[in-house]
Amino acid sequence: TDVFTPTERAALALAEATTSLTGSARGGAAAAARDDLTDEQISAVLWVAISINAFNRVSIMSGHPVKEA
């Protein structure tokens, strides 16, 4: 798709792989990310994905209710 740049696609793939935690997805996304992202960008994507996942898991485990729109 032309909606996202190659850099954005690499960041999204890395974030998705970080979230899904499957071994093959992690390795492939990490290797592919190196083609389009700097070490600093990879670190930022990983930090954000891991942080959001942690907050989501805390919310799930605490039974935090989902508000209806």
Short mmCIF file of C-alpha atoms in Angstrom, two decimals:
data_model
loop_
_atom_site.label_atom_id
_atom_site.label_comp_id
_atom_site.label_asym_id
_atom_site.label_seq_id
_atom_site.Cartn_x
_atom_site.Cartn_y
_atom_site.Cartn_z
CA THR A 1 0.00 0.00 0.00
CA ASP A 2 1.06 3.57 -0.60
CA VAL A 3 -0.61 4.83 2.55
CA PHE A 4 2.55 4.38 4.62
CA THR A 5 6.17 5.08 3.78
CA PRO A 6 8.70 2.23 3.91
CA THR A 7 9.93 3.61 7.24
CA GLU A 8 6.41 3.68 8.66
CA ARG A 9 5.71 0.15 7.40
CA ALA A 10 8.91 -1.10 9.05
CA ALA A 11 7.96 0.57 12.33
CA LEU A 12 4.44 -0.86 12.23
CA ALA A 13 5.71 -4.36 11.41
CA LEU A 14 8.20 -4.20 14.27
CA ALA A 15 5.54 -2.97 16.70
CA GLU A 16 3.16 -5.74 15.57
CA ALA A 17 5.87 -8.38 15.97
CA THR A 18 6.67 -7.05 19.44
CA THR A 19 3.00 -7.34 20.35
CA SER A 20 2.40 -10.80 18.86
CA LEU A 21 5.51 -12.35 20.43
CA THR A 22 5.82 -15.12 17.84
CA GLY A 23 9.42 -16.11 17.25
CA SER A 24 9.33 -16.06 13.46
CA ALA A 25 7.58 -12.69 13.30
CA ARG A 26 10.04 -11.16 15.77
CA GLY A 27 13.13 -12.26 13.91
CA GLY A 28 11.85 -11.30 10.48
CA ALA A 29 10.54 -7.92 11.55
CA ALA A 30 13.70 -7.06 13.44
CA ALA A 31 15.89 -7.92 10.46
CA ALA A 32 13.62 -6.07 8.04
CA ALA A 33 13.47 -3.04 10.31
CA ARG A 34 17.23 -2.60 10.02
CA ASP A 35 16.78 -1.84 6.31
CA ASP A 36 14.59 1.20 6.99
CA LEU A 37 15.11 2.27 10.60
CA THR A 38 18.10 3.58 12.51
CA ASP A 39 19.11 1.98 15.81
CA GLU A 40 17.52 4.93 17.60
CA GLN A 41 14.24 4.48 15.70
CA ILE A 42 14.20 0.74 16.42
CA SER A 43 14.77 1.46 20.11
CA ALA A 44 11.94 4.00 20.12
CA VAL A 45 9.50 1.65 18.38
CA LEU A 46 10.35 -1.18 20.78
CA TRP A 47 10.08 1.08 23.84
CA VAL A 48 6.67 2.42 22.78
CA ALA A 49 5.27 -1.01 21.83
CA ILE A 50 6.49 -2.62 25.05
CA SER A 51 5.16 0.25 27.19
CA ILE A 52 1.71 0.23 25.59
CA ASN A 53 1.54 -3.56 25.89
CA ALA A 54 2.47 -3.35 29.57
CA PHE A 55 -0.24 -0.76 30.28
CA ASN A 56 -2.80 -2.85 28.36
CA ARG A 57 -1.93 -5.94 30.39
CA VAL A 58 -2.19 -4.03 33.67
CA SER A 59 -5.60 -2.76 32.57
CA ILE A 60 -6.76 -6.25 31.59
CA MET A 61 -5.54 -7.86 34.83
CA SER A 62 -7.10 -5.11 36.97
CA GLY A 63 -10.49 -5.68 35.37
CA HIS A 64 -10.62 -2.09 34.17
CA PRO A 65 -14.03 -1.66 32.50
CA VAL A 66 -14.21 -0.51 28.91
CA LYS A 67 -16.34 2.62 28.58
CA GLU A 68 -18.93 2.67 25.85
CA ALA A 69 -18.63 5.49 23.34
#
